XYZ file of N, CA and C in Angstrom:
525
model
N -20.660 3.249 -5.912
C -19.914 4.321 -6.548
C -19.128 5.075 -5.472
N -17.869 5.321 -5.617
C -16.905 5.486 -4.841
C -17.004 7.460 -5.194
N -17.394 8.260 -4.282
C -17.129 9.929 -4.030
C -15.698 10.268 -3.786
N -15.501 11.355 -4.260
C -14.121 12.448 -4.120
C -14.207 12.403 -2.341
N -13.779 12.356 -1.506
C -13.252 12.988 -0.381
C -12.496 11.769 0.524
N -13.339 12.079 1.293
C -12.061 10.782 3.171
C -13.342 9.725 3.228
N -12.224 8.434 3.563
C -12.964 7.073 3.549
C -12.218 7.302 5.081
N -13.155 6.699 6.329
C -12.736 6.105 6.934
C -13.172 5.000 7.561
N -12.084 3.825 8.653
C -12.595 2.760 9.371
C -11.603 2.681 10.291
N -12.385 2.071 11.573
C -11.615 1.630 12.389
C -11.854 0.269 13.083
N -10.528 -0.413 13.569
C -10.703 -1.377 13.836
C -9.874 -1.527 14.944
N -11.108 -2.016 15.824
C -11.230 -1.677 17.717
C -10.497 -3.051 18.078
N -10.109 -2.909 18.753
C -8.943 -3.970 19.688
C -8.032 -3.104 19.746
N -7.313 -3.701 20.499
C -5.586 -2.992 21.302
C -4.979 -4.094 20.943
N -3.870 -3.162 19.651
C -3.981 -2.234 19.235
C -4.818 -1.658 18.348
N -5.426 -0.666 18.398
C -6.468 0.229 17.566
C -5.803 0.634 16.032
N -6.574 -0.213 15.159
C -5.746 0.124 14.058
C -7.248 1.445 13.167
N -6.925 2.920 13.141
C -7.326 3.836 12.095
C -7.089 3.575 10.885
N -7.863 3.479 9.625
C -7.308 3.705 8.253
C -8.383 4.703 7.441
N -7.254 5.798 6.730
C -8.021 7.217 6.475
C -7.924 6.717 5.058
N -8.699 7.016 3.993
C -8.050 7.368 2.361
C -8.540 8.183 1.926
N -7.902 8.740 0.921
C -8.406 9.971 0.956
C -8.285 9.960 -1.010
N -9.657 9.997 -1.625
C -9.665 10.099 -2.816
C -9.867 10.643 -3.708
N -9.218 11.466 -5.018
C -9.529 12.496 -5.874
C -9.556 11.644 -7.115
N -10.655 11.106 -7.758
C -10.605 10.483 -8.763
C -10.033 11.177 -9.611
N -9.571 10.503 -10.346
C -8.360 10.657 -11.836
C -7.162 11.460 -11.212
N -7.180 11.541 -9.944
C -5.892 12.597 -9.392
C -4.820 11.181 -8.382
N -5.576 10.942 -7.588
C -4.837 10.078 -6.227
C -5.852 9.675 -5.602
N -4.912 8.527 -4.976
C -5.700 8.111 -3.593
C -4.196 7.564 -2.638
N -4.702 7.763 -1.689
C -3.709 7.875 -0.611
C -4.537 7.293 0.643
N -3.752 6.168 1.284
C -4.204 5.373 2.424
C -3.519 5.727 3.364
N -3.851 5.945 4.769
C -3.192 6.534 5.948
C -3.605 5.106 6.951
N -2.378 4.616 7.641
C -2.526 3.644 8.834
C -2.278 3.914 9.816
N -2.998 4.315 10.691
C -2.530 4.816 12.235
C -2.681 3.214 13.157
N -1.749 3.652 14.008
C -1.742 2.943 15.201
C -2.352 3.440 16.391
N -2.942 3.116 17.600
C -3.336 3.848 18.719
C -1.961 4.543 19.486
N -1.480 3.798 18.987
C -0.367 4.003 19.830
C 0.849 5.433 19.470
N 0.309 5.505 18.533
C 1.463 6.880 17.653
C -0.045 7.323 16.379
N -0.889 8.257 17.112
C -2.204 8.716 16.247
C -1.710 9.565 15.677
N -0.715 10.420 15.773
C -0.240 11.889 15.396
C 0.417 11.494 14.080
N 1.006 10.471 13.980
C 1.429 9.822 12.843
C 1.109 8.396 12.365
N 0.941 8.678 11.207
C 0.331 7.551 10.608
C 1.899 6.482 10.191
N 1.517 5.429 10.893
C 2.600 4.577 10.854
C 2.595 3.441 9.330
N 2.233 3.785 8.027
C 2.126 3.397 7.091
C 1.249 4.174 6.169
N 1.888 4.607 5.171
C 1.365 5.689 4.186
C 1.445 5.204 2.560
N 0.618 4.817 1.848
C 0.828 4.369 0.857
C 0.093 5.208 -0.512
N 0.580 5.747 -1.378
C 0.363 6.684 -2.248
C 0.627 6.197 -3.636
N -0.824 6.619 -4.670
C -1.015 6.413 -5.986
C -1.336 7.128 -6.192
N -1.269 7.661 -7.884
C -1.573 8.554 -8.552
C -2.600 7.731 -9.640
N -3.792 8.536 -9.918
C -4.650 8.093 -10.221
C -4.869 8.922 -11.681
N -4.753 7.848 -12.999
C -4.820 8.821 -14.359
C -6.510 8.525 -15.097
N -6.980 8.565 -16.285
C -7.532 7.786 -16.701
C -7.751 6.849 -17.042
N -6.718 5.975 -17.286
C -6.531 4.534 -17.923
C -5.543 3.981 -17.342
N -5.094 4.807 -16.449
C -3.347 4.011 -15.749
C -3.457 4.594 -14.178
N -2.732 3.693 -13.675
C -2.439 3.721 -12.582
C -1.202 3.728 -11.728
N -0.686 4.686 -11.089
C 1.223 4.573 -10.669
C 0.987 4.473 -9.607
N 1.641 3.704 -8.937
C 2.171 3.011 -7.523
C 3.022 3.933 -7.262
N 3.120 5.269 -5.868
C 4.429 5.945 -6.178
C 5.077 5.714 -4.917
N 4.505 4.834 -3.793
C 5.066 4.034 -2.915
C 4.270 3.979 -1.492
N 5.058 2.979 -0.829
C 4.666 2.567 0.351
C 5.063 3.012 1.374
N 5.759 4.030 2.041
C 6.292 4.072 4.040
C 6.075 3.909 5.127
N 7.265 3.499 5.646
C 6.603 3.221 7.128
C 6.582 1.846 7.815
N 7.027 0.644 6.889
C 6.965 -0.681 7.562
C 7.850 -1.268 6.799
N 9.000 -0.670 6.300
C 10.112 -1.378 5.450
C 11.126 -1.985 6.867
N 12.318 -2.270 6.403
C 13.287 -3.153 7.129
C 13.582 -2.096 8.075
N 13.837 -2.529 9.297
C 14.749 -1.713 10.018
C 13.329 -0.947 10.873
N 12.198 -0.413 10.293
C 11.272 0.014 11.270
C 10.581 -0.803 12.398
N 9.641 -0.765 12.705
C 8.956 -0.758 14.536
C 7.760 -2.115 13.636
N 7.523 -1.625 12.214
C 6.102 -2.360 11.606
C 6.701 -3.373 10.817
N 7.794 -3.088 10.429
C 8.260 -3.973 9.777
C 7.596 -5.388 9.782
N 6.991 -6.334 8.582
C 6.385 -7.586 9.040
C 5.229 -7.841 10.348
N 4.752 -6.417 10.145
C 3.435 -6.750 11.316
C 1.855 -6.578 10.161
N 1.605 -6.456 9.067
C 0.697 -6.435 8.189
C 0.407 -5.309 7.839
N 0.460 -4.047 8.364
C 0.227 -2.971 8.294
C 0.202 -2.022 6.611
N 1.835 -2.504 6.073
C 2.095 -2.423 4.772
C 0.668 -3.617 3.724
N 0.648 -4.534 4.251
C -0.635 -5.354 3.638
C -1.992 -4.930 3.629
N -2.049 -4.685 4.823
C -3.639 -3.633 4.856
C -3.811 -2.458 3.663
N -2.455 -1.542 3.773
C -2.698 -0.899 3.401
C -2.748 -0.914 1.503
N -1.993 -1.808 1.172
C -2.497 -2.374 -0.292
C -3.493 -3.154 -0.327
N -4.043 -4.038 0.392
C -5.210 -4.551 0.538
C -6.086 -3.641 0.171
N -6.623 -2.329 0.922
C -6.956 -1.463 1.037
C -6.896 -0.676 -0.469
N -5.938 -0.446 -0.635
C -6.079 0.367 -2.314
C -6.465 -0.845 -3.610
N -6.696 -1.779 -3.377
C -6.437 -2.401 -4.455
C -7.653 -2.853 -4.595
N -8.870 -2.746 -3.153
C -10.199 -2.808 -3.507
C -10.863 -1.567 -3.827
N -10.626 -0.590 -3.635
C -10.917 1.008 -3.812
C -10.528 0.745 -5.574
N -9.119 0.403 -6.460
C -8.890 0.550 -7.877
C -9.880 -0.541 -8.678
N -10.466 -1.656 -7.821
C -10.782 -2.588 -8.317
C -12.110 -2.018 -8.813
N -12.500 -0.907 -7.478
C -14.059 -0.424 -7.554
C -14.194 0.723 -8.602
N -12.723 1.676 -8.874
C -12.846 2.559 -9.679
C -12.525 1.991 -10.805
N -11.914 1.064 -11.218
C -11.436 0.788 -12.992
C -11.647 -0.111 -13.409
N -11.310 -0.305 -15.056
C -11.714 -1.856 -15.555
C -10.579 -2.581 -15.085
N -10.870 -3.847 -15.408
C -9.889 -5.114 -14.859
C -8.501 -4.787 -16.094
N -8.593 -4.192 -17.340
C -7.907 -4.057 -18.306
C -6.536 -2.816 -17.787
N -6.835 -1.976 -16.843
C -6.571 -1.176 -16.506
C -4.685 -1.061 -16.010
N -4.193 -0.352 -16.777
C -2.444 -0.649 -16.690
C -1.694 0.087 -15.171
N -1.204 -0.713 -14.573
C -0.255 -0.312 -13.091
C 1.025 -0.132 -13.270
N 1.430 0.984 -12.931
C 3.089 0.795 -13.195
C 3.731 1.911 -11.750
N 5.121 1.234 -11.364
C 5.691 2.209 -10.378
C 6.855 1.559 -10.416
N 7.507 2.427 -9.567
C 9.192 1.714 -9.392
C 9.507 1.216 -8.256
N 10.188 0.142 -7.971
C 10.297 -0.644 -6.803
C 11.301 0.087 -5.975
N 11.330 0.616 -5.536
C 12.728 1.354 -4.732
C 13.439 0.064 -4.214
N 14.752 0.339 -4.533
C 15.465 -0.369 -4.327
C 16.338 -0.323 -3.343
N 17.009 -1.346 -2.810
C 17.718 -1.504 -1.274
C 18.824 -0.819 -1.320
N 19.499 -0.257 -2.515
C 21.044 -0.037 -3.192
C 20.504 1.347 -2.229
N 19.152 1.968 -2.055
C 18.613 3.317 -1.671
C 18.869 3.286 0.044
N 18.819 2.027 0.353
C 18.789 2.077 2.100
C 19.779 2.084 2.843
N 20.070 2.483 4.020
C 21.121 2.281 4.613
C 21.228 0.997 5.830
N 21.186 -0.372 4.373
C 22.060 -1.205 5.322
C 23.007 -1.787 4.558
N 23.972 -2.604 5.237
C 25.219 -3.029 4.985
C 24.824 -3.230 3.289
N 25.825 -3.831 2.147
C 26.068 -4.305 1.180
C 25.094 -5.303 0.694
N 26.342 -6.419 1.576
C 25.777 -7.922 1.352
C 24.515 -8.354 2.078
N 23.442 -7.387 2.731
C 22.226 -7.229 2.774
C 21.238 -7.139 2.021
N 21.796 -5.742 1.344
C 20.777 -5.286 0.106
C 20.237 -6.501 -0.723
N 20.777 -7.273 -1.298
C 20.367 -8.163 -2.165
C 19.032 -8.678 -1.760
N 18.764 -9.783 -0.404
C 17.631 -10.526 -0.011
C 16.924 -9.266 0.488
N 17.209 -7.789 0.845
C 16.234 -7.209 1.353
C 15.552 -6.434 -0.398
N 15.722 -6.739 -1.047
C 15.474 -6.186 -2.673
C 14.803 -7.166 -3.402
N 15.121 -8.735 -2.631
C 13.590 -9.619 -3.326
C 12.820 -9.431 -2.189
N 13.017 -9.608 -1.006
C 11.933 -9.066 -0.196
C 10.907 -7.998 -0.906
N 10.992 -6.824 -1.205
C 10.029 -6.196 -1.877
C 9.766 -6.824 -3.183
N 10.238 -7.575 -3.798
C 9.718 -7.860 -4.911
C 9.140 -8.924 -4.504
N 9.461 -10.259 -3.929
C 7.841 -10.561 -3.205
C 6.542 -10.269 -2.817
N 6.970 -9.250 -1.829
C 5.892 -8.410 -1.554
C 4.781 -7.675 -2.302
N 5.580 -7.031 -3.264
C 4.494 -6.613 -4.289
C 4.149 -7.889 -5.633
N 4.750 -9.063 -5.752
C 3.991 -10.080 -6.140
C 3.133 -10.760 -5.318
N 2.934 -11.053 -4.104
C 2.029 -11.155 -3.359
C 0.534 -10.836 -3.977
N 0.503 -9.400 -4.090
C -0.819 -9.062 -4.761
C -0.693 -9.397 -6.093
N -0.222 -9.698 -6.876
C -0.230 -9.882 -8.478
C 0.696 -8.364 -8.966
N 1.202 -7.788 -8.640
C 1.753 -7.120 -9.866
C 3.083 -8.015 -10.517
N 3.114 -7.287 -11.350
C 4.365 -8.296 -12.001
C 5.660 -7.155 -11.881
N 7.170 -7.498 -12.053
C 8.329 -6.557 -11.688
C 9.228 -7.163 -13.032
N 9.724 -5.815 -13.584
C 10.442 -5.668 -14.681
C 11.648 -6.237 -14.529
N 12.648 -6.503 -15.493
C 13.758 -6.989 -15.547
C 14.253 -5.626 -15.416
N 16.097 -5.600 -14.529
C 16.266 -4.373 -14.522
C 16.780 -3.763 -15.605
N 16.744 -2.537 -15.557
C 17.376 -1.603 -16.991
C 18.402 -1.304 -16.907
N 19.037 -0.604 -17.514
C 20.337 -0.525 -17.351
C 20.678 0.287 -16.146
N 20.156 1.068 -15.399
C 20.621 1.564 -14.234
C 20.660 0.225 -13.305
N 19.786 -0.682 -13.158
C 19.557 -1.546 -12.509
C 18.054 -1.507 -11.674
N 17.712 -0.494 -12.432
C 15.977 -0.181 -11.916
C 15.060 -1.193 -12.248
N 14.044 -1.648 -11.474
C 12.947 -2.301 -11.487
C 11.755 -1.363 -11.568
N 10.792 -2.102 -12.068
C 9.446 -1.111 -11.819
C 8.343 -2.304 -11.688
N 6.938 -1.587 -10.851
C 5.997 -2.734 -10.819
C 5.094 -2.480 -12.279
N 4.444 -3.177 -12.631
C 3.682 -3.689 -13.918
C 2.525 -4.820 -13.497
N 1.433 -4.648 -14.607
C 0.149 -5.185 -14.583
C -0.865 -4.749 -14.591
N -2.316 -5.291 -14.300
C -3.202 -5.036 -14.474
C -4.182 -4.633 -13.382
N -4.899 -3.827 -13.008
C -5.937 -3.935 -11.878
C -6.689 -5.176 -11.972
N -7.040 -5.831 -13.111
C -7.877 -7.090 -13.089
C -7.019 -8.632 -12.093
N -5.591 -7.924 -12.405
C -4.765 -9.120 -11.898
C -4.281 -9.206 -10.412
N -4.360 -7.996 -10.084
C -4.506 -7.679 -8.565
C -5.431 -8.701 -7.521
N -4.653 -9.385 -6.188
C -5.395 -10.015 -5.807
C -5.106 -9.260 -3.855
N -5.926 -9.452 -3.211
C -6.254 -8.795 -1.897
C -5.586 -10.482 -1.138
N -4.721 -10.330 -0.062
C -3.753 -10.650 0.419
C -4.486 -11.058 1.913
N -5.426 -12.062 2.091
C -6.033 -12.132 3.217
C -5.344 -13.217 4.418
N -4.584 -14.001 3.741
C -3.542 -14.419 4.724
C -2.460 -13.958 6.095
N -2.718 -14.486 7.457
C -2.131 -13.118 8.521
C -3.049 -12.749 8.656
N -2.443 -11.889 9.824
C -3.276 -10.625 10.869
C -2.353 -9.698 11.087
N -2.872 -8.727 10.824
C -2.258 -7.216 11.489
C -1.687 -7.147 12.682
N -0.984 -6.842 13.343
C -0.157 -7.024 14.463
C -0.988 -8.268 15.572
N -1.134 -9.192 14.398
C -1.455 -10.224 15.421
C -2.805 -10.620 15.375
N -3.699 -9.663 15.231
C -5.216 -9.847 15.743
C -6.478 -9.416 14.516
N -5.893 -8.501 14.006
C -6.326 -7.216 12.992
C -6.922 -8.146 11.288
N -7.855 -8.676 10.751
C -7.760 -8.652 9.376
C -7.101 -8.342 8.361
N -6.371 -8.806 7.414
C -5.735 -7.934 6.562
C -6.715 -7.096 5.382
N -7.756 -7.743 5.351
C -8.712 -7.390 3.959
C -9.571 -6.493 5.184
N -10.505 -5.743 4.479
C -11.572 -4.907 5.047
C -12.763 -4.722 4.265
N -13.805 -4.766 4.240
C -14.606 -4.309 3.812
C -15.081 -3.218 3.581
N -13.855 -2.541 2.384
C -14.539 -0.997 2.084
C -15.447 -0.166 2.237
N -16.516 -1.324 1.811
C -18.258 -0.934 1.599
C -18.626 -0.434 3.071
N -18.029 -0.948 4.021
C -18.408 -0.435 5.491
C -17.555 0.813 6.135
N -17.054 1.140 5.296
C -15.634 2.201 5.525
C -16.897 3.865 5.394
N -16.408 4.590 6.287
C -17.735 5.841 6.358
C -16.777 6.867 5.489
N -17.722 7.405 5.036
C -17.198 8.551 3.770
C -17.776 10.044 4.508
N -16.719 10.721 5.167
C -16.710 12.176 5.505
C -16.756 12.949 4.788
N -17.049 13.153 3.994
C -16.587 13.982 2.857
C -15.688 14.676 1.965
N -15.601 15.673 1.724
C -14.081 16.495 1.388
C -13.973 16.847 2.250
């Protein structure tokens, strides 16, 4: 049974990867990824809002295109990471929904945006969510189930690092 307050773990090698979460059932949970190398900031931040029966994805930062993490696992951990924490709080029936931010949002060239816009939609099929056809703005959103969610153990974290973790060993500080 998963408590209201801070999960933490760390995982020793250089680089020293920290991961904080921090959980308010039926409110949020929020995963923090530090690096040793930049502790003051958490170099991947990934945030859900947590309802009774649903679940919103309200996004990922910190290892998109153009950053330092970009394609080093970090963004994987850290859904890895939430998706065994939702698995532990809800039924498998349990509905996911968020919006894919889209590349049209970033600042790179044009004829970029496109492959960097299935890039995330890969990415979040990776774990099983599924991604909407767009609407008429041209918005996407993620969709599915917590039951359909799968933990992404393929790779290493900048090289060395696990992508999956074993929650159950993760120490609970309290509030």
């Amino acid at each position: 049974m998963l408590h209201n307050g801070t999960y933490t773990c760390v995982l020793p090698d250089h680089p020293q990867i920290d991961i904080k979460v921090n959980l308010v059932r039926e409110s949020k949970l929020d995963i923090y990824i530090y690096v040793d190398e930049v502790f003051t900031d958490a170099a991947v931040r990934h945030f859900l809002s947590l309802g009774n029966n649903t679940v919103r994805i309200d996004d990922i930062y910190g290892a998109g295109p153009g950053s330092r993490w970009h394609r080093k696992g970090l963004g994987a951990l850290a859904v890895n990471t939430a998706i065994q924490f939702l698995k532990t709080l809800y039924a498998p029936a349990t509905t996911l929904h968020g919006h894919v931010y889209d590349a049209k949002d970033l600042n790179f060239p044009e004829n970029e945006r496109p492959k960097l816009q299935a890039d995330r939609k890969a990415f979040w099929r990776t774990f099983g969510y599924e991604i909407t056809a767009p609407n008429a703005q041209g918005d996407e959103y993620l969709c599915g189930t917590v039951g359909n969610l799968i933990a992404m153990d393929k790779g290493k974290v900048l090289g060395i690092h696990p992508r999956v973790l074993n929650i159950a060993q993760m120490h609970f500080t309290g509030k």
